[in-house]
Amino acid sequence: MLTDYHTHLRPDDIGATAADHFTAANAERYRAAADERGIEELGVSEHIHRFRQALDVWQHPFWRENALDDIDEYCCFVRDHTDLRLGIEADFIPGAEDRTANLLEARDFDYVLGSMHFIGERAVDMNEWGIWTGDRSAEEIWRRYFQTLGEAARSGLFDILAHPDLVKVWSPAHPTGPTRSAGPTGPTHPAGRRPEGDLRRYYELAMEGIAESAIAIEVSTAGLRKRAQEIYPAPAFLEMCLEAGAPIALSSDAHRPEDIGADYDRAIELLERLGVKELSVFEHRRRRSEPIGAFVP
Ligand SMILES: [Zn+2]
Ligand SMILES: [Zn+2]
């Protein structure tokens, strides 16, 4: 079995409407791409901040600007007009756990991805509201990111911890290598968005929460399409999660059909190297494990 659970039926820009993208024909394009690549379990997980109901959870100005759609219409669309699993990508907002739980538990999701795109009011992966232009050091940002990630795991709100080391999004592990200026959009990688040395001292901050929860750790090939040029999470982070007994989920974070299963050969190679033999599969928020299947690159 192969899965792709972290997918979006539309790009992130606000002009990409539900009316244009939440259509049976669009869902079929994603399904066809998955079929071609041997991916049997396909689900969609739209961003919570695109839905009006998310404003009951958090009133960040970016959310207020983006919260245009109705979450129940999205759920009905996926259930009634597609054969995809129904998921959602929900942010962990410290202090809003009860409101987040109310929103999520009122709907019949197959799984909930827990993400951290913000630290406080500041965004980790966007220029708008970006955290990197302030006076915080990379060390402080990374420390707060992984501390809060551990809280996200421990909160019990989520089934899968999405792109677990997203904080590295702008900073390649090997910035002097030939891939430094290749491809991904975003500002030129400035020095100082990644602390020096062994990063396990940051990962450690999240591990207790991960070990105490039953949350699955997402292996996401999206990092390869970003300036980070590396799968989320880094191999050392993944090793620590496996030692902590965490189950693994596999996804691409595709925002278009072409990216379904993108670079899965590299993800599967990593999982094999670390001795992972099973992937998490979800239905009505119940998890089971299935042996990893064959990928068609
Ligand atoms: Zn995300
Ligand atoms: Zn996503």
PDB file of N, CA, C and O in Angstrom, residues 6 89-92 94 114-120 122-125 131-132 136-153 160-170 193 195 199 201-207 210 217-218 220 232-234 237:
ATOM      1  N   HIS A   6      -1.700  13.987   2.266  1.00  0.00           N
ATOM      2  CA  HIS A   6      -1.559  15.439   2.402  1.00  0.00           C
ATOM      3  C   HIS A   6      -1.559  16.023   0.996  1.00  0.00           C
ATOM      4  O   HIS A   6      -0.522  16.105   0.335  1.00  0.00           O
ATOM      5  N   GLU A  89      -6.067  19.895   6.919  1.00  0.00           N
ATOM      6  CA  GLU A  89      -4.799  20.332   7.491  1.00  0.00           C
ATOM      7  C   GLU A  89      -5.105  21.454   8.478  1.00  0.00           C
ATOM      8  O   GLU A  89      -5.491  22.552   8.075  1.00  0.00           O
ATOM      9  N   ALA A  90      -4.960  21.152   9.752  1.00  0.00           N
ATOM     10  CA  ALA A  90      -5.340  22.098  10.802  1.00  0.00           C
ATOM     11  C   ALA A  90      -4.096  22.565  11.546  1.00  0.00           C
ATOM     12  O   ALA A  90      -3.242  21.757  11.903  1.00  0.00           O
ATOM     13  N   ASP A  91      -4.019  23.865  11.776  1.00  0.00           N
ATOM     14  CA  ASP A  91      -2.888  24.401  12.541  1.00  0.00           C
ATOM     15  C   ASP A  91      -3.051  24.098  14.019  1.00  0.00           C
ATOM     16  O   ASP A  91      -4.175  24.085  14.536  1.00  0.00           O
ATOM     17  N   PHE A  92      -1.932  23.898  14.688  1.00  0.00           N
ATOM     18  CA  PHE A  92      -1.952  23.852  16.149  1.00  0.00           C
ATOM     19  C   PHE A  92      -1.815  25.281  16.658  1.00  0.00           C
ATOM     20  O   PHE A  92      -0.794  25.933  16.425  1.00  0.00           O
ATOM     21  N   PRO A  94      -1.719  27.164  20.044  1.00  0.00           N
ATOM     22  CA  PRO A  94      -1.676  26.986  21.504  1.00  0.00           C
ATOM     23  C   PRO A  94      -2.700  27.900  22.183  1.00  0.00           C
ATOM     24  O   PRO A  94      -2.839  29.072  21.814  1.00  0.00           O
ATOM     25  N   GLY A 114      -1.997  17.711  11.628  1.00  0.00           N
ATOM     26  CA  GLY A 114      -1.651  18.833  12.500  1.00  0.00           C
ATOM     27  C   GLY A 114      -0.411  19.519  11.964  1.00  0.00           C
ATOM     28  O   GLY A 114       0.603  18.874  11.712  1.00  0.00           O
ATOM     29  N   SER A 115      -0.506  20.835  11.759  1.00  0.00           N
ATOM     30  CA  SER A 115       0.603  21.595  11.171  1.00  0.00           C
ATOM     31  C   SER A 115       0.985  22.741  12.076  1.00  0.00           C
ATOM     32  O   SER A 115       0.164  23.247  12.835  1.00  0.00           O
ATOM     33  N   MET A 116       2.218  23.160  11.934  1.00  0.00           N
ATOM     34  CA  MET A 116       2.645  24.410  12.570  1.00  0.00           C
ATOM     35  C   MET A 116       3.221  25.317  11.506  1.00  0.00           C
ATOM     36  O   MET A 116       4.348  25.130  11.064  1.00  0.00           O
ATOM     37  N   HIS A 117       2.421  26.264  11.074  1.00  0.00           N
ATOM     38  CA  HIS A 117       2.882  27.256  10.101  1.00  0.00           C
ATOM     39  C   HIS A 117       3.248  28.573  10.788  1.00  0.00           C
ATOM     40  O   HIS A 117       3.867  29.432  10.180  1.00  0.00           O
ATOM     41  N   PHE A 118       2.798  28.737  12.032  1.00  0.00           N
ATOM     42  CA  PHE A 118       3.011  29.986  12.764  1.00  0.00           C
ATOM     43  C   PHE A 118       3.697  29.710  14.103  1.00  0.00           C
ATOM     44  O   PHE A 118       3.460  28.671  14.721  1.00  0.00           O
ATOM     45  N   ILE A 119       4.513  30.654  14.502  1.00  0.00           N
ATOM     46  CA  ILE A 119       4.978  30.701  15.890  1.00  0.00           C
ATOM     47  C   ILE A 119       4.430  32.007  16.436  1.00  0.00           C
ATOM     48  O   ILE A 119       4.799  33.083  15.972  1.00  0.00           O
ATOM     49  N   GLY A 120       3.531  31.911  17.390  1.00  0.00           N
ATOM     50  CA  GLY A 120       2.809  33.116  17.805  1.00  0.00           C
ATOM     51  C   GLY A 120       2.055  33.658  16.593  1.00  0.00           C
ATOM     52  O   GLY A 120       1.379  32.912  15.891  1.00  0.00           O
ATOM     53  N   ARG A 122       3.511  34.977  13.988  1.00  0.00           N
ATOM     54  CA  ARG A 122       4.449  35.085  12.863  1.00  0.00           C
ATOM     55  C   ARG A 122       4.576  33.774  12.088  1.00  0.00           C
ATOM     56  O   ARG A 122       4.653  32.705  12.676  1.00  0.00           O
ATOM     57  N   ALA A 123       4.637  33.885  10.764  1.00  0.00           N
ATOM     58  CA  ALA A 123       4.649  32.703   9.902  1.00  0.00           C
ATOM     59  C   ALA A 123       6.065  32.180   9.680  1.00  0.00           C
ATOM     60  O   ALA A 123       7.008  32.952   9.499  1.00  0.00           O
ATOM     61  N   VAL A 124       6.175  30.862   9.678  1.00  0.00           N
ATOM     62  CA  VAL A 124       7.459  30.196   9.456  1.00  0.00           C
ATOM     63  C   VAL A 124       7.766  30.104   7.962  1.00  0.00           C
ATOM     64  O   VAL A 124       8.922  30.238   7.548  1.00  0.00           O
ATOM     65  N   ASP A 125       6.736  29.892   7.147  1.00  0.00           N
ATOM     66  CA  ASP A 125       6.972  29.525   5.741  1.00  0.00           C
ATOM     67  C   ASP A 125       6.425  30.535   4.730  1.00  0.00           C
ATOM     68  O   ASP A 125       6.397  30.244   3.542  1.00  0.00           O
ATOM     69  N   ILE A 131       8.414  35.371  10.187  1.00  0.00           N
ATOM     70  CA  ILE A 131       9.097  35.472  11.475  1.00  0.00           C
ATOM     71  C   ILE A 131      10.570  35.839  11.304  1.00  0.00           C
ATOM     72  O   ILE A 131      11.218  36.327  12.220  1.00  0.00           O
ATOM     73  N   TRP A 132      11.096  35.623  10.076  1.00  0.00           N
ATOM     74  CA  TRP A 132      12.547  35.672   9.893  1.00  0.00           C
ATOM     75  C   TRP A 132      13.102  37.083   9.791  1.00  0.00           C
ATOM     76  O   TRP A 132      14.292  37.292   9.924  1.00  0.00           O
ATOM     77  N   ARG A 136      14.462  38.007  16.077  1.00  0.00           N
ATOM     78  CA  ARG A 136      14.692  36.716  16.736  1.00  0.00           C
ATOM     79  C   ARG A 136      15.831  35.970  16.038  1.00  0.00           C
ATOM     80  O   ARG A 136      15.938  36.002  14.814  1.00  0.00           O
ATOM     81  N   SER A 137      16.605  35.240  16.816  1.00  0.00           N
ATOM     82  CA  SER A 137      17.678  34.427  16.234  1.00  0.00           C
ATOM     83  C   SER A 137      17.100  33.114  15.722  1.00  0.00           C
ATOM     84  O   SER A 137      16.024  32.673  16.148  1.00  0.00           O
ATOM     85  N   ALA A 138      17.842  32.491  14.793  1.00  0.00           N
ATOM     86  CA  ALA A 138      17.431  31.165  14.306  1.00  0.00           C
ATOM     87  C   ALA A 138      17.319  30.196  15.472  1.00  0.00           C
ATOM     88  O   ALA A 138      16.405  29.363  15.518  1.00  0.00           O
ATOM     89  N   GLU A 139      18.236  30.307  16.430  1.00  0.00           N
ATOM     90  CA  GLU A 139      18.219  29.394  17.587  1.00  0.00           C
ATOM     91  C   GLU A 139      16.888  29.523  18.343  1.00  0.00           C
ATOM     92  O   GLU A 139      16.260  28.526  18.687  1.00  0.00           O
ATOM     93  N   GLU A 140      16.478  30.761  18.562  1.00  0.00           N
ATOM     94  CA  GLU A 140      15.239  30.976  19.316  1.00  0.00           C
ATOM     95  C   GLU A 140      14.023  30.473  18.524  1.00  0.00           C
ATOM     96  O   GLU A 140      13.122  29.841  19.070  1.00  0.00           O
ATOM     97  N   ILE A 141      14.023  30.750  17.225  1.00  0.00           N
ATOM     98  CA  ILE A 141      12.897  30.309  16.385  1.00  0.00           C
ATOM     99  C   ILE A 141      12.815  28.789  16.361  1.00  0.00           C
ATOM    100  O   ILE A 141      11.743  28.214  16.536  1.00  0.00           O
ATOM    101  N   TRP A 142      13.952  28.146  16.154  1.00  0.00           N
ATOM    102  CA  TRP A 142      13.945  26.680  16.115  1.00  0.00           C
ATOM    103  C   TRP A 142      13.539  26.098  17.466  1.00  0.00           C
ATOM    104  O   TRP A 142      12.797  25.127  17.524  1.00  0.00           O
ATOM    105  N   ARG A 143      14.006  26.681  18.553  1.00  0.00           N
ATOM    106  CA  ARG A 143      13.657  26.159  19.884  1.00  0.00           C
ATOM    107  C   ARG A 143      12.150  26.253  20.095  1.00  0.00           C
ATOM    108  O   ARG A 143      11.496  25.276  20.451  1.00  0.00           O
ATOM    109  N   ARG A 144      11.584  27.409  19.806  1.00  0.00           N
ATOM    110  CA  ARG A 144      10.134  27.567  20.015  1.00  0.00           C
ATOM    111  C   ARG A 144       9.343  26.680  19.076  1.00  0.00           C
ATOM    112  O   ARG A 144       8.299  26.134  19.433  1.00  0.00           O
ATOM    113  N   TYR A 145       9.832  26.535  17.849  1.00  0.00           N
ATOM    114  CA  TYR A 145       9.129  25.702  16.880  1.00  0.00           C
ATOM    115  C   TYR A 145       9.015  24.258  17.397  1.00  0.00           C
ATOM    116  O   TYR A 145       7.924  23.685  17.434  1.00  0.00           O
ATOM    117  N   PHE A 146      10.147  23.679  17.817  1.00  0.00           N
ATOM    118  CA  PHE A 146      10.099  22.260  18.199  1.00  0.00           C
ATOM    119  C   PHE A 146       9.439  22.046  19.561  1.00  0.00           C
ATOM    120  O   PHE A 146       8.793  21.010  19.773  1.00  0.00           O
ATOM    121  N   GLN A 147       9.576  23.027  20.462  1.00  0.00           N
ATOM    122  CA  GLN A 147       8.833  22.921  21.729  1.00  0.00           C
ATOM    123  C   GLN A 147       7.335  22.856  21.455  1.00  0.00           C
ATOM    124  O   GLN A 147       6.616  22.017  21.998  1.00  0.00           O
ATOM    125  N   THR A 148       6.863  23.740  20.590  1.00  0.00           N
ATOM    126  CA  THR A 148       5.429  23.809  20.303  1.00  0.00           C
ATOM    127  C   THR A 148       4.982  22.595  19.496  1.00  0.00           C
ATOM    128  O   THR A 148       3.860  22.115  19.656  1.00  0.00           O
ATOM    129  N   LEU A 149       5.874  22.086  18.657  1.00  0.00           N
ATOM    130  CA  LEU A 149       5.543  20.869  17.896  1.00  0.00           C
ATOM    131  C   LEU A 149       5.261  19.698  18.848  1.00  0.00           C
ATOM    132  O   LEU A 149       4.340  18.913  18.622  1.00  0.00           O
ATOM    133  N   GLY A 150       6.061  19.608  19.897  1.00  0.00           N
ATOM    134  CA  GLY A 150       5.825  18.572  20.913  1.00  0.00           C
ATOM    135  C   GLY A 150       4.463  18.744  21.569  1.00  0.00           C
ATOM    136  O   GLY A 150       3.741  17.768  21.802  1.00  0.00           O
ATOM    137  N   GLU A 151       4.096  20.003  21.829  1.00  0.00           N
ATOM    138  CA  GLU A 151       2.761  20.272  22.402  1.00  0.00           C
ATOM    139  C   GLU A 151       1.658  19.884  21.421  1.00  0.00           C
ATOM    140  O   GLU A 151       0.608  19.377  21.814  1.00  0.00           O
ATOM    141  N   ALA A 152       1.912  20.156  20.144  1.00  0.00           N
ATOM    142  CA  ALA A 152       0.922  19.796  19.112  1.00  0.00           C
ATOM    143  C   ALA A 152       0.680  18.288  19.122  1.00  0.00           C
ATOM    144  O   ALA A 152      -0.461  17.826  19.069  1.00  0.00           O
ATOM    145  N   ALA A 153       1.776  17.520  19.205  1.00  0.00           N
ATOM    146  CA  ALA A 153       1.642  16.057  19.239  1.00  0.00           C
ATOM    147  C   ALA A 153       0.862  15.636  20.471  1.00  0.00           C
ATOM    148  O   ALA A 153      -0.086  14.847  20.399  1.00  0.00           O
ATOM    149  N   ILE A 160      -1.951  12.960  12.340  1.00  0.00           N
ATOM    150  CA  ILE A 160      -0.665  12.972  11.623  1.00  0.00           C
ATOM    151  C   ILE A 160       0.007  14.308  11.894  1.00  0.00           C
ATOM    152  O   ILE A 160      -0.644  15.358  11.803  1.00  0.00           O
ATOM    153  N   LEU A 161       1.295  14.269  12.196  1.00  0.00           N
ATOM    154  CA  LEU A 161       2.060  15.505  12.366  1.00  0.00           C
ATOM    155  C   LEU A 161       2.679  15.843  11.005  1.00  0.00           C
ATOM    156  O   LEU A 161       3.567  15.140  10.518  1.00  0.00           O
ATOM    157  N   ALA A 162       2.160  16.918  10.381  1.00  0.00           N
ATOM    158  CA  ALA A 162       2.533  17.230   9.000  1.00  0.00           C
ATOM    159  C   ALA A 162       3.875  17.963   8.929  1.00  0.00           C
ATOM    160  O   ALA A 162       4.239  18.684   9.864  1.00  0.00           O
ATOM    161  N   HIS A 163       4.567  17.772   7.813  1.00  0.00           N
ATOM    162  CA  HIS A 163       5.890  18.393   7.572  1.00  0.00           C
ATOM    163  C   HIS A 163       6.569  18.805   8.883  1.00  0.00           C
ATOM    164  O   HIS A 163       6.715  19.995   9.188  1.00  0.00           O
ATOM    165  N   PRO A 164       7.028  17.804   9.662  1.00  0.00           N
ATOM    166  CA  PRO A 164       7.385  18.064  11.066  1.00  0.00           C
ATOM    167  C   PRO A 164       8.530  19.051  11.275  1.00  0.00           C
ATOM    168  O   PRO A 164       8.576  19.675  12.326  1.00  0.00           O
ATOM    169  N   ASP A 165       9.449  19.185  10.327  1.00  0.00           N
ATOM    170  CA  ASP A 165      10.497  20.201  10.536  1.00  0.00           C
ATOM    171  C   ASP A 165      10.404  21.301   9.471  1.00  0.00           C
ATOM    172  O   ASP A 165      11.399  21.745   8.904  1.00  0.00           O
ATOM    173  N   LEU A 166       9.170  21.797   9.308  1.00  0.00           N
ATOM    174  CA  LEU A 166       8.906  22.885   8.347  1.00  0.00           C
ATOM    175  C   LEU A 166       9.802  24.107   8.586  1.00  0.00           C
ATOM    176  O   LEU A 166      10.079  24.864   7.653  1.00  0.00           O
ATOM    177  N   VAL A 167      10.251  24.284   9.805  1.00  0.00           N
ATOM    178  CA  VAL A 167      11.064  25.456  10.152  1.00  0.00           C
ATOM    179  C   VAL A 167      12.338  25.552   9.292  1.00  0.00           C
ATOM    180  O   VAL A 167      12.919  26.623   9.149  1.00  0.00           O
ATOM    181  N   LYS A 168      12.700  24.429   8.655  1.00  0.00           N
ATOM    182  CA  LYS A 168      13.913  24.463   7.805  1.00  0.00           C
ATOM    183  C   LYS A 168      13.608  24.915   6.373  1.00  0.00           C
ATOM    184  O   LYS A 168      14.507  24.945   5.528  1.00  0.00           O
ATOM    185  N   VAL A 169      12.351  25.288   6.095  1.00  0.00           N
ATOM    186  CA  VAL A 169      11.888  25.472   4.713  1.00  0.00           C
ATOM    187  C   VAL A 169      12.791  26.362   3.855  1.00  0.00           C
ATOM    188  O   VAL A 169      12.989  26.099   2.676  1.00  0.00           O
ATOM    189  N   TRP A 170      13.364  27.404   4.440  1.00  0.00           N
ATOM    190  CA  TRP A 170      14.173  28.345   3.651  1.00  0.00           C
ATOM    191  C   TRP A 170      15.648  27.981   3.623  1.00  0.00           C
ATOM    192  O   TRP A 170      16.431  28.638   2.940  1.00  0.00           O
ATOM    193  N   ARG A 193      19.115  31.192   8.896  1.00  0.00           N
ATOM    194  CA  ARG A 193      17.780  30.646   9.138  1.00  0.00           C
ATOM    195  C   ARG A 193      17.851  29.196   9.627  1.00  0.00           C
ATOM    196  O   ARG A 193      16.830  28.532   9.773  1.00  0.00           O
ATOM    197  N   PRO A 195      20.141  26.957  12.557  1.00  0.00           N
ATOM    198  CA  PRO A 195      21.231  26.993  13.541  1.00  0.00           C
ATOM    199  C   PRO A 195      22.390  26.094  13.114  1.00  0.00           C
ATOM    200  O   PRO A 195      22.215  25.179  12.312  1.00  0.00           O
ATOM    201  N   LEU A 199      21.447  19.249  14.859  1.00  0.00           N
ATOM    202  CA  LEU A 199      20.115  19.810  15.120  1.00  0.00           C
ATOM    203  C   LEU A 199      19.280  18.946  16.064  1.00  0.00           C
ATOM    204  O   LEU A 199      18.161  19.324  16.419  1.00  0.00           O
ATOM    205  N   ARG A 201      19.536  18.632  19.060  1.00  0.00           N
ATOM    206  CA  ARG A 201      19.223  19.338  20.311  1.00  0.00           C
ATOM    207  C   ARG A 201      17.877  20.072  20.197  1.00  0.00           C
ATOM    208  O   ARG A 201      17.215  20.316  21.199  1.00  0.00           O
ATOM    209  N   TYR A 202      17.459  20.406  18.997  1.00  0.00           N
ATOM    210  CA  TYR A 202      16.127  20.999  18.803  1.00  0.00           C
ATOM    211  C   TYR A 202      15.062  19.901  18.688  1.00  0.00           C
ATOM    212  O   TYR A 202      14.005  19.990  19.298  1.00  0.00           O
ATOM    213  N   TYR A 203      15.366  18.870  17.884  1.00  0.00           N
ATOM    214  CA  TYR A 203      14.386  17.784  17.696  1.00  0.00           C
ATOM    215  C   TYR A 203      13.979  17.185  19.048  1.00  0.00           C
ATOM    216  O   TYR A 203      12.816  16.841  19.269  1.00  0.00           O
ATOM    217  N   GLU A 204      14.978  17.084  19.929  1.00  0.00           N
ATOM    218  CA  GLU A 204      14.758  16.503  21.259  1.00  0.00           C
ATOM    219  C   GLU A 204      13.588  17.183  21.990  1.00  0.00           C
ATOM    220  O   GLU A 204      12.851  16.539  22.728  1.00  0.00           O
ATOM    221  N   LEU A 205      13.414  18.480  21.744  1.00  0.00           N
ATOM    222  CA  LEU A 205      12.379  19.251  22.443  1.00  0.00           C
ATOM    223  C   LEU A 205      10.964  18.757  22.094  1.00  0.00           C
ATOM    224  O   LEU A 205      10.027  18.971  22.855  1.00  0.00           O
ATOM    225  N   ALA A 206      10.832  18.115  20.934  1.00  0.00           N
ATOM    226  CA  ALA A 206       9.506  17.638  20.504  1.00  0.00           C
ATOM    227  C   ALA A 206       9.283  16.163  20.848  1.00  0.00           C
ATOM    228  O   ALA A 206       8.147  15.671  20.767  1.00  0.00           O
ATOM    229  N   MET A 207      10.348  15.462  21.208  1.00  0.00           N
ATOM    230  CA  MET A 207      10.258  13.997  21.244  1.00  0.00           C
ATOM    231  C   MET A 207       9.398  13.448  22.371  1.00  0.00           C
ATOM    232  O   MET A 207       8.741  12.426  22.208  1.00  0.00           O
ATOM    233  N   ILE A 210       5.887  13.579  21.218  1.00  0.00           N
ATOM    234  CA  ILE A 210       5.664  12.583  20.151  1.00  0.00           C
ATOM    235  C   ILE A 210       5.598  11.178  20.753  1.00  0.00           C
ATOM    236  O   ILE A 210       4.712  10.387  20.413  1.00  0.00           O
ATOM    237  N   ILE A 217       3.932  10.267  12.169  1.00  0.00           N
ATOM    238  CA  ILE A 217       4.862  11.281  11.681  1.00  0.00           C
ATOM    239  C   ILE A 217       4.827  11.278  10.157  1.00  0.00           C
ATOM    240  O   ILE A 217       5.056  10.248   9.521  1.00  0.00           O
ATOM    241  N   GLU A 218       4.521  12.431   9.584  1.00  0.00           N
ATOM    242  CA  GLU A 218       4.446  12.531   8.131  1.00  0.00           C
ATOM    243  C   GLU A 218       5.842  12.614   7.523  1.00  0.00           C
ATOM    244  O   GLU A 218       6.645  13.459   7.901  1.00  0.00           O
ATOM    245  N   SER A 220       7.173  13.767   4.203  1.00  0.00           N
ATOM    246  CA  SER A 220       6.611  14.582   3.126  1.00  0.00           C
ATOM    247  C   SER A 220       7.696  14.950   2.137  1.00  0.00           C
ATOM    248  O   SER A 220       8.725  15.526   2.508  1.00  0.00           O
ATOM    249  N   TYR A 232      10.828  16.398   4.405  1.00  0.00           N
ATOM    250  CA  TYR A 232      10.433  16.640   5.798  1.00  0.00           C
ATOM    251  C   TYR A 232      10.080  15.293   6.398  1.00  0.00           C
ATOM    252  O   TYR A 232       9.276  14.584   5.796  1.00  0.00           O
ATOM    253  N   PRO A 233      10.532  14.901   7.558  1.00  0.00           N
ATOM    254  CA  PRO A 233      11.552  15.568   8.353  1.00  0.00           C
ATOM    255  C   PRO A 233      12.943  15.086   7.956  1.00  0.00           C
ATOM    256  O   PRO A 233      13.072  14.122   7.190  1.00  0.00           O
ATOM    257  N   ALA A 234      13.976  15.726   8.504  1.00  0.00           N
ATOM    258  CA  ALA A 234      15.350  15.301   8.282  1.00  0.00           C
ATOM    259  C   ALA A 234      15.529  13.873   8.797  1.00  0.00           C
ATOM    260  O   ALA A 234      14.844  13.465   9.732  1.00  0.00           O
ATOM    261  N   PHE A 237      15.760  13.437  12.547  1.00  0.00           N
ATOM    262  CA  PHE A 237      14.468  13.620  13.242  1.00  0.00           C
ATOM    263  C   PHE A 237      13.643  12.344  13.130  1.00  0.00           C
ATOM    264  O   PHE A 237      13.057  11.858  14.099  1.00  0.00           O
TER     265      PHE A 237
END
